[in-house]
mmCIF file of C-alpha atoms and ligand atoms in Angstrom:
data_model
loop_
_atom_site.group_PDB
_atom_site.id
_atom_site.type_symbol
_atom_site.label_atom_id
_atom_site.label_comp_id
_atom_site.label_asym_id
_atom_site.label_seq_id
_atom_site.Cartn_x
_atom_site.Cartn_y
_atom_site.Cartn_z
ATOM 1 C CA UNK Z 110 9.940 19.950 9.788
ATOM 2 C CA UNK Z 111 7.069 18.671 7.500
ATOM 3 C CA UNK Z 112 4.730 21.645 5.777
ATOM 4 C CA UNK Z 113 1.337 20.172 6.254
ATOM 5 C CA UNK Z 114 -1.092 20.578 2.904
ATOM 6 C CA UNK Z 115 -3.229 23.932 3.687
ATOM 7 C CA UNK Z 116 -6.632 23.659 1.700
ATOM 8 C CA UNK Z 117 -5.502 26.161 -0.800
ATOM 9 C CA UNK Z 118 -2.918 23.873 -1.840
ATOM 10 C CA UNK Z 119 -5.650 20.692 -2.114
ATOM 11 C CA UNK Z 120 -7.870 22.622 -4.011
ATOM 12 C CA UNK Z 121 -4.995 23.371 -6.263
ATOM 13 C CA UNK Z 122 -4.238 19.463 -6.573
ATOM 14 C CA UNK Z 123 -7.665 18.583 -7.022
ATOM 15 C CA UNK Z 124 -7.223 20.828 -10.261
ATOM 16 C CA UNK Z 125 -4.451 19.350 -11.323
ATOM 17 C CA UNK Z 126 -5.898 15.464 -10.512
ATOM 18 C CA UNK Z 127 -9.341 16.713 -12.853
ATOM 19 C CA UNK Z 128 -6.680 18.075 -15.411
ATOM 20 C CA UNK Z 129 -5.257 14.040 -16.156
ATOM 21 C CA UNK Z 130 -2.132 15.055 -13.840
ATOM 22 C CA UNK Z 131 -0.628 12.998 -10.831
ATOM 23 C CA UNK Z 132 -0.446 13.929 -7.624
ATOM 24 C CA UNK Z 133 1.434 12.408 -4.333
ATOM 25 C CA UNK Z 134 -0.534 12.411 -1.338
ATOM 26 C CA UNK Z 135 -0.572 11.294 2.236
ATOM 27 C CA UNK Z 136 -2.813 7.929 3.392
ATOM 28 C CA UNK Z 137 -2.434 6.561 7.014
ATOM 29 C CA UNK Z 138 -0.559 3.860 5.563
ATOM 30 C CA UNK Z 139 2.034 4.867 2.783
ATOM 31 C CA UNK Z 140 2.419 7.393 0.267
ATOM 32 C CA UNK Z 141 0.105 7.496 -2.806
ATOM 33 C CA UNK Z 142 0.704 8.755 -6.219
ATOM 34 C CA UNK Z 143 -2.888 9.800 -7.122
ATOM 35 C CA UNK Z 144 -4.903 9.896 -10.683
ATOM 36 C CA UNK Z 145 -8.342 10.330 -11.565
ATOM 37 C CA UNK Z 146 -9.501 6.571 -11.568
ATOM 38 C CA UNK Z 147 -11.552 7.326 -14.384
ATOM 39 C CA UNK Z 148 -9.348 9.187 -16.703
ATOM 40 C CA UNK Z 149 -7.519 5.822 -18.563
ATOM 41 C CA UNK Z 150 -4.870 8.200 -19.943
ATOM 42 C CA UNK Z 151 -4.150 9.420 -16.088
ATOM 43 C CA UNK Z 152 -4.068 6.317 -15.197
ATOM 44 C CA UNK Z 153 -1.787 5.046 -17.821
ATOM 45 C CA UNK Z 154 0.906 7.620 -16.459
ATOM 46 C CA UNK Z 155 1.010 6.095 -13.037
ATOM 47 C CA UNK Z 156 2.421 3.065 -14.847
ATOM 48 C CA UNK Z 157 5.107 4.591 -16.627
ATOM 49 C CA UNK Z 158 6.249 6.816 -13.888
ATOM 50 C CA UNK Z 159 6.407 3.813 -11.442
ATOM 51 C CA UNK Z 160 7.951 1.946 -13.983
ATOM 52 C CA UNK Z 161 5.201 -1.060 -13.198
ATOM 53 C CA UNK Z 162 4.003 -3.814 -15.259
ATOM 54 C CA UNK Z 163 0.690 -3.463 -16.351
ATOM 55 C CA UNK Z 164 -0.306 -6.554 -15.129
ATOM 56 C CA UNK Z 165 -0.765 -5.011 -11.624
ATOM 57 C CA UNK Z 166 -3.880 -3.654 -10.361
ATOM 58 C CA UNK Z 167 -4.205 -1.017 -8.457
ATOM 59 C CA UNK Z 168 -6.382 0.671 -5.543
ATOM 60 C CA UNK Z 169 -8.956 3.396 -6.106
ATOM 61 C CA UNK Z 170 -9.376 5.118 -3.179
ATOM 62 C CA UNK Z 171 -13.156 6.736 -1.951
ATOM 63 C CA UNK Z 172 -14.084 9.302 0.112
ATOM 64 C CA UNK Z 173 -17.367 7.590 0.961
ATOM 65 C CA UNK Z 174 -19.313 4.559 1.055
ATOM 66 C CA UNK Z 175 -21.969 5.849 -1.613
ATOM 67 C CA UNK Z 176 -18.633 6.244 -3.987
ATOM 68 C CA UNK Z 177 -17.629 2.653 -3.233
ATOM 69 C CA UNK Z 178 -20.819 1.641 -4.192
ATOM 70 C CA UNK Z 179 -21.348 3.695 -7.269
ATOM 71 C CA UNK Z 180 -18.018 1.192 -8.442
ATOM 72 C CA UNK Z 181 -19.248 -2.310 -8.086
ATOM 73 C CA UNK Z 182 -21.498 -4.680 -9.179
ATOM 74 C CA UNK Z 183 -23.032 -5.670 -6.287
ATOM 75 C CA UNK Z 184 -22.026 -4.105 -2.389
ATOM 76 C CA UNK Z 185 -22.269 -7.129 -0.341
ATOM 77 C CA UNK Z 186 -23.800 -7.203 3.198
ATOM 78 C CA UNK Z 187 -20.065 -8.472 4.453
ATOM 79 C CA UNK Z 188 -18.707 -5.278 2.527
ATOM 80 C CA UNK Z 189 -20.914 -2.874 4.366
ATOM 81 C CA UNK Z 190 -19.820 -4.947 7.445
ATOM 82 C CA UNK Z 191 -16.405 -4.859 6.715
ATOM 83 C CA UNK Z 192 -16.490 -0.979 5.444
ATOM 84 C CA UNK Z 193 -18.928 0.362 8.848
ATOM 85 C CA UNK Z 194 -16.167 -1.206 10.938
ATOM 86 C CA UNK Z 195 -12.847 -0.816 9.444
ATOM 87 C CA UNK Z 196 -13.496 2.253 7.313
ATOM 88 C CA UNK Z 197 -11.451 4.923 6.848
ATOM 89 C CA UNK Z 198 -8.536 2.575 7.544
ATOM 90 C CA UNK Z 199 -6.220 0.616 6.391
ATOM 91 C CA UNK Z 200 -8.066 -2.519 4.218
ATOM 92 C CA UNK Z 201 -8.830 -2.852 0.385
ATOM 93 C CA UNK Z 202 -11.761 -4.231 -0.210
ATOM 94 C CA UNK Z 203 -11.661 -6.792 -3.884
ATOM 95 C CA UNK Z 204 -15.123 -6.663 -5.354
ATOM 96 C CA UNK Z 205 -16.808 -7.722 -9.036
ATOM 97 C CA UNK Z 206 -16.363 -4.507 -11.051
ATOM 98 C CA UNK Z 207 -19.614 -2.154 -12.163
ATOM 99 C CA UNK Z 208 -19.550 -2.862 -16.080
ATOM 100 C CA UNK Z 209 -20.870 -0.572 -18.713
ATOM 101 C CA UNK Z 210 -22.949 -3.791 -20.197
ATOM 102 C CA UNK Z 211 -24.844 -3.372 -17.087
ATOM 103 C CA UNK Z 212 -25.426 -0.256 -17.058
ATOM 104 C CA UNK Z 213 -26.849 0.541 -20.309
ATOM 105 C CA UNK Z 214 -30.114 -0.794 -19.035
ATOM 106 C CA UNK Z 215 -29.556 2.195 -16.482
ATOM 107 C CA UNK Z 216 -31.116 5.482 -16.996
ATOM 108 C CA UNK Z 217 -28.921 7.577 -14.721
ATOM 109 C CA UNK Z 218 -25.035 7.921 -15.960
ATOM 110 C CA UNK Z 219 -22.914 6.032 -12.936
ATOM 111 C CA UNK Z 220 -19.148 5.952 -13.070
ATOM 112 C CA UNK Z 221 -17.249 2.958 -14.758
ATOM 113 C CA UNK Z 222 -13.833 2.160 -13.428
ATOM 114 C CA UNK Z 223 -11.756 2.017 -16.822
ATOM 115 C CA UNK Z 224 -9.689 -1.804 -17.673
ATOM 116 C CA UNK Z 225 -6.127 -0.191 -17.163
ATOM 117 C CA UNK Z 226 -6.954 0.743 -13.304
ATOM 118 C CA UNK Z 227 -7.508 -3.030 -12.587
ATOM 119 C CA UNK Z 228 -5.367 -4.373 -15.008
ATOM 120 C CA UNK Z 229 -8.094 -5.792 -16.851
ATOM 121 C CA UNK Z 230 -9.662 -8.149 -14.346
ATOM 122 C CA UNK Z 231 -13.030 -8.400 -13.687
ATOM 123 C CA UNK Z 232 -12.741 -6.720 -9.870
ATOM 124 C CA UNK Z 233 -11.606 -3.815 -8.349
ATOM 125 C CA UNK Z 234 -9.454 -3.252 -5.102
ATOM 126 C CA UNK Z 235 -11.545 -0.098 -2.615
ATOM 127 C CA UNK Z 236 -10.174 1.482 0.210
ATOM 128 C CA UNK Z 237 -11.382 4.672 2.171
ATOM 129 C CA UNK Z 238 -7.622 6.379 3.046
ATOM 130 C CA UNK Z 239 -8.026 7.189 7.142
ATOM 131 C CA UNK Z 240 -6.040 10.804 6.596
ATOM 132 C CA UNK Z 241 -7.814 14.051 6.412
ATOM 133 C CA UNK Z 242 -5.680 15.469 3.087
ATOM 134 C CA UNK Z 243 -6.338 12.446 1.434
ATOM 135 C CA UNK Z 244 -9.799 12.650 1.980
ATOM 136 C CA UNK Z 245 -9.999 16.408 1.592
ATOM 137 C CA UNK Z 246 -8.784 15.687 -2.064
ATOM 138 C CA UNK Z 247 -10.817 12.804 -3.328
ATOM 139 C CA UNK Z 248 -13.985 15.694 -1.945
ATOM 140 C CA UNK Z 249 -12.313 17.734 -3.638
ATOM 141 C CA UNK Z 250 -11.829 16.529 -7.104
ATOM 142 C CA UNK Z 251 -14.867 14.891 -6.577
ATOM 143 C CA UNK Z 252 -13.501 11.355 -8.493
ATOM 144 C CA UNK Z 253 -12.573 8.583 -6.898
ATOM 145 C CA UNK Z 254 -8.498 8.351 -7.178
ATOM 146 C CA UNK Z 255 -6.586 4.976 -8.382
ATOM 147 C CA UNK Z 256 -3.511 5.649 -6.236
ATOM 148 C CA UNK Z 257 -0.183 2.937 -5.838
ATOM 149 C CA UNK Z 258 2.188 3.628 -3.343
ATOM 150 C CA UNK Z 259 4.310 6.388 -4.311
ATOM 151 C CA UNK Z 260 7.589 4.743 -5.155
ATOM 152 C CA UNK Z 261 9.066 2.837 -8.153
ATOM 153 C CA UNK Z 262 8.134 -0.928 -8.771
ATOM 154 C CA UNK Z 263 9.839 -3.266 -6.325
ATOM 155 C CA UNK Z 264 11.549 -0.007 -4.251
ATOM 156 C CA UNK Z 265 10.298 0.610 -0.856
ATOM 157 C CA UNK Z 266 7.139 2.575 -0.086
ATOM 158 C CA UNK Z 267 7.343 6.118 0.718
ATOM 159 C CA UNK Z 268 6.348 6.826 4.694
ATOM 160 C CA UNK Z 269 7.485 10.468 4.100
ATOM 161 C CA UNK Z 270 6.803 13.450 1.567
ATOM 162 C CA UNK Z 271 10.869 13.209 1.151
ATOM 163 C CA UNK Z 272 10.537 9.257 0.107
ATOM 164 C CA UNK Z 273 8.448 10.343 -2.438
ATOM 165 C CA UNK Z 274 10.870 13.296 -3.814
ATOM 166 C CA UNK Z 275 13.415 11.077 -3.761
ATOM 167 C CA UNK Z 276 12.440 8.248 -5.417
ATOM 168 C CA UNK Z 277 10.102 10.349 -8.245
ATOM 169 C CA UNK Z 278 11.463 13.607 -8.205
ATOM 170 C CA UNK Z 279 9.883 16.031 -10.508
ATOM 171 C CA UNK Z 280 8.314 13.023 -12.331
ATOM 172 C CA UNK Z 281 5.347 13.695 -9.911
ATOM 173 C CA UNK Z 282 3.064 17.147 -10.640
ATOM 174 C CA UNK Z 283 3.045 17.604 -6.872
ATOM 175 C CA UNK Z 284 3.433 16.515 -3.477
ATOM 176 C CA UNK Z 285 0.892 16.938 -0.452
ATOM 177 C CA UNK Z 286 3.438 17.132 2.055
ATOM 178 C CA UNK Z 287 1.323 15.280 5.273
ATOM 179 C CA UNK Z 288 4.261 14.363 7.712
ATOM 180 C CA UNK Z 289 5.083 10.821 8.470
ATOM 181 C CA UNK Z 290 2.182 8.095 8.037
ATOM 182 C CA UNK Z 291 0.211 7.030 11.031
ATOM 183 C CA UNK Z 292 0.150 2.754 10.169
ATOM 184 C CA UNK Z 293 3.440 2.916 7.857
ATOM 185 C CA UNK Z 294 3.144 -0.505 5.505
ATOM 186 C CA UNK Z 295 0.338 -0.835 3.216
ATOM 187 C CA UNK Z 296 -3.356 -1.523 3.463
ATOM 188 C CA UNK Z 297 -4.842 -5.105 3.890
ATOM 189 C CA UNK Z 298 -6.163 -6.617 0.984
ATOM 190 C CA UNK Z 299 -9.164 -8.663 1.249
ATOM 191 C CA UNK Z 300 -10.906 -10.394 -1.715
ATOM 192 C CA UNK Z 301 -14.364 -10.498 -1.295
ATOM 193 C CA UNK Z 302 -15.247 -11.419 -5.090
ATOM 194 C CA UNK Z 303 -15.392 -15.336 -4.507
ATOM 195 C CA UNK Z 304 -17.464 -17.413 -2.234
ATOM 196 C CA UNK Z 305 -15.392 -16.889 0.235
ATOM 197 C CA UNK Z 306 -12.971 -13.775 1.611
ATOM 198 C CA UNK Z 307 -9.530 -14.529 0.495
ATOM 199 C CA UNK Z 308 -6.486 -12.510 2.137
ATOM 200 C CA UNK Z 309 -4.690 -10.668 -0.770
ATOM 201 C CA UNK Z 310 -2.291 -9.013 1.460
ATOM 202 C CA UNK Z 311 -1.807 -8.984 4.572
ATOM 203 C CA UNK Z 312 -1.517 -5.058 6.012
ATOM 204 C CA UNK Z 313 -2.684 -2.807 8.848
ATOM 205 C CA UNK Z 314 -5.891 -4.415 9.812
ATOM 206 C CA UNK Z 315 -5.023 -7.588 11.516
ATOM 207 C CA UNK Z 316 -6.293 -11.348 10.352
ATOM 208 C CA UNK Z 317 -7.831 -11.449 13.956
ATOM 209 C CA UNK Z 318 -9.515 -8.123 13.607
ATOM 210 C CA UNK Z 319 -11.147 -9.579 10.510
ATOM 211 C CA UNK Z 320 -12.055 -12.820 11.384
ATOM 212 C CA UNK Z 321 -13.730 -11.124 14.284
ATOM 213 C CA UNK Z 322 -16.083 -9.154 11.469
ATOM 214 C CA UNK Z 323 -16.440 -12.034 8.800
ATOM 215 C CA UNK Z 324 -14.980 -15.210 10.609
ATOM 216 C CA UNK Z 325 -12.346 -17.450 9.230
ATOM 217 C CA UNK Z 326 -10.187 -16.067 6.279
ATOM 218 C CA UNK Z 327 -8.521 -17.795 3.922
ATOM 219 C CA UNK Z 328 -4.661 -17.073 2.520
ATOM 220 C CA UNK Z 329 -3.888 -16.274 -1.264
ATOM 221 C CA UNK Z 330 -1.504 -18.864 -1.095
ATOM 222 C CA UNK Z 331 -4.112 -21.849 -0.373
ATOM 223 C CA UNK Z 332 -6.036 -20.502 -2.878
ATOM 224 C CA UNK Z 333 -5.371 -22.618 -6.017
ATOM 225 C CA UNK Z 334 -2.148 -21.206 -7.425
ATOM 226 C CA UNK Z 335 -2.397 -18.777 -10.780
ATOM 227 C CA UNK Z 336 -6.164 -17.989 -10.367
ATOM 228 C CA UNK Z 337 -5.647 -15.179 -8.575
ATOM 229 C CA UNK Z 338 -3.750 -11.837 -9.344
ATOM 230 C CA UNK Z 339 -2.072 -12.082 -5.888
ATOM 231 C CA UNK Z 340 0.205 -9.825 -4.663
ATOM 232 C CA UNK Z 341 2.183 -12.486 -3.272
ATOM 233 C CA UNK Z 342 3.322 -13.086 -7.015
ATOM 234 C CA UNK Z 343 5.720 -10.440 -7.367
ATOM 235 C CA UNK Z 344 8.566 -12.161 -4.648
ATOM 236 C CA UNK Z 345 10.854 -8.849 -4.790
ATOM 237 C CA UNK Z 346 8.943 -6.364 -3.473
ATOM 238 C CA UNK Z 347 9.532 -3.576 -1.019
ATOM 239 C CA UNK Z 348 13.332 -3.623 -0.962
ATOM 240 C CA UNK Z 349 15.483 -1.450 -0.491
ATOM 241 C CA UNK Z 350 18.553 -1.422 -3.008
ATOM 242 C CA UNK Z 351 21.267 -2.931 -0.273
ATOM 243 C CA UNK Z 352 21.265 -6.072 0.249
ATOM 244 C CA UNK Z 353 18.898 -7.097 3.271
ATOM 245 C CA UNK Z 354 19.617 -10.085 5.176
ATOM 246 C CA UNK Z 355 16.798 -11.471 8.115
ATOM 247 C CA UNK Z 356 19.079 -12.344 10.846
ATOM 248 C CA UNK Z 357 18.377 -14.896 13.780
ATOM 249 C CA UNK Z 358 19.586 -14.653 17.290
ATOM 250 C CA UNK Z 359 21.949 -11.460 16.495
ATOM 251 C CA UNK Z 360 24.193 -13.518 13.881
ATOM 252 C CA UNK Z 361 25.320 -11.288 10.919
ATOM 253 C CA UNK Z 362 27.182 -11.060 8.039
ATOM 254 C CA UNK Z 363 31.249 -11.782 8.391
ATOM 255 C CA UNK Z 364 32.346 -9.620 5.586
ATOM 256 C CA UNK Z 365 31.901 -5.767 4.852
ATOM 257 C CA UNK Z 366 29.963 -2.838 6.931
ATOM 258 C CA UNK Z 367 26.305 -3.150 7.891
ATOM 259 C CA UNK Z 368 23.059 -1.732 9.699
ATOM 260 C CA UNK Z 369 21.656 -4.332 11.872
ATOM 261 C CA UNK Z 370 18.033 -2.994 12.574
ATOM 262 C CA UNK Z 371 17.762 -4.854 16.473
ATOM 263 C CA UNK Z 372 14.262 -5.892 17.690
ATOM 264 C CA UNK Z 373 15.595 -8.472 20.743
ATOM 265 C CA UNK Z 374 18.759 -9.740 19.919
ATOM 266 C CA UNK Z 375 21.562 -8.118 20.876
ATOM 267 C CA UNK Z 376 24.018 -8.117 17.711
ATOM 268 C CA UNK Z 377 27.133 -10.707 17.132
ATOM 269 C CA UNK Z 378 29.337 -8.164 15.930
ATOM 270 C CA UNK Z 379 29.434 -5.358 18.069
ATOM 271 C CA UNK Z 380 31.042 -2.801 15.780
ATOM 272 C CA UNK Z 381 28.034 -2.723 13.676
ATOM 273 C CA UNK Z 382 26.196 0.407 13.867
ATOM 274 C CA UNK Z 383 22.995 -1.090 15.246
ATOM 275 C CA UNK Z 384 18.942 0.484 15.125
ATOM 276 C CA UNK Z 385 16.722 -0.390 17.928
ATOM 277 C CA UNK Z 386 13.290 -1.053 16.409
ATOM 278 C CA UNK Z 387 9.793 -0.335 18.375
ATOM 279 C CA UNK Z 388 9.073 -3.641 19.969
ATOM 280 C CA UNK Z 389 5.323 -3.540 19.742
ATOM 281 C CA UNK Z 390 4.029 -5.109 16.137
ATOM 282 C CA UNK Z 391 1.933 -1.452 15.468
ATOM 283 C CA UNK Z 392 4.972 0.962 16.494
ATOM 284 C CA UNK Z 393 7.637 -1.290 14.470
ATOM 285 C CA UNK Z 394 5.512 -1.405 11.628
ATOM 286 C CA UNK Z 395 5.305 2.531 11.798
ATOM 287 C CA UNK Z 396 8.781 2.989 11.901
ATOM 288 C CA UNK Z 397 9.638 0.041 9.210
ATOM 289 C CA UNK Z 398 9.794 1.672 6.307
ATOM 290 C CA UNK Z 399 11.738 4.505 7.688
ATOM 291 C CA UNK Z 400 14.362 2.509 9.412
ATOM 292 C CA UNK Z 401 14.846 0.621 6.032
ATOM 293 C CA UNK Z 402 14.796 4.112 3.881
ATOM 294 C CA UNK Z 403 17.416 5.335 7.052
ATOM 295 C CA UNK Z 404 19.806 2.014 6.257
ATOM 296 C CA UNK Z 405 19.015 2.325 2.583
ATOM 297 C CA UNK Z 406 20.688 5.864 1.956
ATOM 298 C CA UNK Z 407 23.703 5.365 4.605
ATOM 299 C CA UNK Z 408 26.052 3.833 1.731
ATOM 300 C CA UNK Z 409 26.634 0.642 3.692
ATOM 301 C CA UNK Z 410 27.095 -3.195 2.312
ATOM 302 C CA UNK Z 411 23.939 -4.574 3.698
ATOM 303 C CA UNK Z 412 21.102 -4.626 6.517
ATOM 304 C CA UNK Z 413 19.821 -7.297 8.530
ATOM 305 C CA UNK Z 414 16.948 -7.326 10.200
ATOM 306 C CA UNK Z 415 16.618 -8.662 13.771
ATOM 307 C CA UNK Z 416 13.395 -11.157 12.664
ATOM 308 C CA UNK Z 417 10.957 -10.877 15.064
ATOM 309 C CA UNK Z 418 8.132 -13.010 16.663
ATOM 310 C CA UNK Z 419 5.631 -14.800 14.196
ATOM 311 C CA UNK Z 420 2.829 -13.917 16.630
ATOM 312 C CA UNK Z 421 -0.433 -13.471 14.725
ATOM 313 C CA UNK Z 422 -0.302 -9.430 15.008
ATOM 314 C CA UNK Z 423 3.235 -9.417 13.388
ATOM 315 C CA UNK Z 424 2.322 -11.419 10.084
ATOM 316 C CA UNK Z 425 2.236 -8.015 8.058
ATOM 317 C CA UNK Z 426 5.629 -7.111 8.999
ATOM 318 C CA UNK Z 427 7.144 -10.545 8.401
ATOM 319 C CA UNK Z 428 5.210 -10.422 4.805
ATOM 320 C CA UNK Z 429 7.217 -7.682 3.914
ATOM 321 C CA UNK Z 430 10.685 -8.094 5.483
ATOM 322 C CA UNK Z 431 10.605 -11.594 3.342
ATOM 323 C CA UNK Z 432 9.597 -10.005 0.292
ATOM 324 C CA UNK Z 433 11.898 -7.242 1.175
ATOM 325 C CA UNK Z 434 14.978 -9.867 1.498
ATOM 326 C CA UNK Z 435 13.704 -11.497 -1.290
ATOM 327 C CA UNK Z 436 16.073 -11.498 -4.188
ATOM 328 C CA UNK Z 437 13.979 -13.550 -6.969
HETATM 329 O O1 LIG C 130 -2.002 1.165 1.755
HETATM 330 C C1 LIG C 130 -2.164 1.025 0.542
HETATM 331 O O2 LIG C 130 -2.889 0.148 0.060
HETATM 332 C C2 LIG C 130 -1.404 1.991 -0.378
HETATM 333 C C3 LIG C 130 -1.998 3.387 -0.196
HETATM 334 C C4 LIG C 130 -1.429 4.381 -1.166
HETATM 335 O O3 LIG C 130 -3.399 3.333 -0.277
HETATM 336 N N1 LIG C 130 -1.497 1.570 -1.742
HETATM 337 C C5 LIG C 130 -0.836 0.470 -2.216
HETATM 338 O O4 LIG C 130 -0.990 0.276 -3.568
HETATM 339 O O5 LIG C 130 -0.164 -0.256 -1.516
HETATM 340 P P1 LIG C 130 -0.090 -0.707 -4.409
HETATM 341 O O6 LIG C 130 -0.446 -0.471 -5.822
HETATM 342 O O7 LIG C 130 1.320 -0.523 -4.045
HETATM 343 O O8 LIG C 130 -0.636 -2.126 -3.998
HETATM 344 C C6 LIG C 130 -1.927 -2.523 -4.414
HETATM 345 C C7 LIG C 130 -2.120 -3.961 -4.096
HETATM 346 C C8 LIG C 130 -1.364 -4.820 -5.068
HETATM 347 O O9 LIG C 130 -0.724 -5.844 -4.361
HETATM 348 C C9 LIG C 130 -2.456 -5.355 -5.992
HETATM 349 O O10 LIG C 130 -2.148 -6.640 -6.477
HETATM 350 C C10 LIG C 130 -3.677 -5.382 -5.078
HETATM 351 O O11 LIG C 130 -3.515 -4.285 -4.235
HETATM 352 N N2 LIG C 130 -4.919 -5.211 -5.869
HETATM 353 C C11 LIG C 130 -5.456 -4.070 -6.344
HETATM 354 N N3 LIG C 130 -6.570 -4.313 -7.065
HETATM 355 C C12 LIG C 130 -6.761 -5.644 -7.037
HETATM 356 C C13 LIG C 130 -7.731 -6.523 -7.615
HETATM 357 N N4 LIG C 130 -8.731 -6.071 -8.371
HETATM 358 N N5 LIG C 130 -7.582 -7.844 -7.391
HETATM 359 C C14 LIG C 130 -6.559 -8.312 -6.631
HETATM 360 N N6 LIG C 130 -5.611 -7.535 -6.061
HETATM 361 C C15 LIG C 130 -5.701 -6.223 -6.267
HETATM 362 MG MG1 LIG C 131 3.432 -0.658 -3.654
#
């Protein structure tokens, strides 16, 4: 049984986030390991402790749309669209960066999101976390907080408090303890910093449910290739250390012991300890992560995955069992 964060124990983080120190918290999604967005040397910490290039951006996460704002150049009309509808949930909004060249004509002192947050590009990825400790804390240390998911580079995101402890241990100052996330795989990441939105990452909100808001939405990978800092660059992502094969119509492995993580088809080999997954796209992708931390830990010589449908609402899930199986 999870502790869940009493206030006490936020206000105590949101000291420690003010003091340049990291804290894990809860989202809807996955697991963050929180710094104060604008303290560079905070920042700089989240890279070493996930052990991630620098080349990576990462999220800064508000507790209101006036915050959001306060970040950017400009807050486009499809922003406040996109952010009345979807917000707090699960979807990063890209948008031009607020730079301190622009704001020396200002009088009043507005926040400036520092290069090593976004990797030194030009824009900056916003997302209002849908969890009451996570936006407790960003109140409460009153700074917006540049937060990856809480796991090393290229190892699977964190859907519990435990993830987190095991994969950074005391490396982390402290863990908000929230129970198991609501959405479990990451937030949607929607570029809204060219002349057209551009899908990032594909994540809890759904392609439909945006084209509903903004109409049609292009893919990264249409999107000439090497312009943008897409996510899609990094192939091996999200994997667990076994080896995972996608498997079609129940057919697995010959050699060695396995997991087989079943979504319709029944498996080949029935002395394979077998997982029945969720078969609607939401309650599988809740219980992903999980499943794949479950196989990860059992000491076995690989997983496969039961792929499921390609259906529009599954193209999150299918993003990252390929990365996930991905061994470039
Ligand atoms: O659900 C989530 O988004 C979780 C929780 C903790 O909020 N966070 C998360 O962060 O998944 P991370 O660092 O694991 O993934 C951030 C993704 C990366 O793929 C990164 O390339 C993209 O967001 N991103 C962030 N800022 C960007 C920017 N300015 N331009 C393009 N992509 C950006
Ligand atoms: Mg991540």
């Amino acid at each position: 049984m999870f502790q869940p964060a009493h206030p006490g124990e936020i206000e105590h983080a949101a000291r420690l986030l003010r003091a340049g120190r990291l804290v894990a918290f809860p989202t809807e999604t996955v697991y963050g390991l929180g710094a104060n967005a604008l303290d560079a040397e905070a920042v700089a910490r989240i890279y070493t402790v996930k052990r991630r290039p620098a080349t990576s951006p990462l999220i800064v996460h508000v507790a209101s749309i006036e915050m959001a704002e306060s970040l950017v150049a400009r807050w486009p009309e499809i922003a406040a669209r996109l952010a009345q509808k979807f917000w707090p949930g699960p979807l990063t909004l890209v948008l031009e960066k607020q730079l301190e060249k622009q704001l020396e004509k200002q009088l009043e002192k507005q926040p400036v999101i520092p290069a090593i947050v976004t990797a030194n590009l030009p824009t900056v990825g916003l997302r209002m976390p849908a969890h009451p400790i996570a936006l407790t804390l960003i109140r409460a240390a009153g700074v917006p907080l540049a937060a990856p998911s809480a796991n090393r580079f290229t190892e699977l995101s964190p859907t519990t408090a435990e993830h987190v402890r095991r994969s950074l241990g005391s490396d982390v100052d402290l863990i908000l303890d929230g129970g198991p996330c609501q959405v479990g795989i990451e937030s949607t990441v929607l570029s809204l910093a060219e002349s057209k939105p551009i899908l990032l990452r594909p994540g809890g909100i759904s392609r439909t449910e945006l084209e509903a808001i903004v109409g049609p939405v292009a893919s990264a990978q249409e999107v000439q290739a090497g312009a943008h800092p897409s996510p899609g660059l990094h192939p091996r992502h999200y994997s667990p250390r076994t080896t995972l094969y996608l498997a079609k119509n129940g057919k697995l492995p010959d050699q060695g012991q396995g997991i087989y993580l079943q979504h319709a088809s029944p498996p080949k080999r029935p002395d394979i300890k077998t997982i029945q997954m969720p078969t609607a796209a939401a309650d599988y992708a809740a219980a992903l992560y999980e499943k794949l931390h479950e196989a990860d830990t059992a000491n076995v010589d690989w997983i496969a995955v039961d792929l499921p449908p390609t259906a529009p609402e599954w193209e999150a899930v299918q993003d990252r069992l390929r990365r996930a199986a991905s061994n470039g």
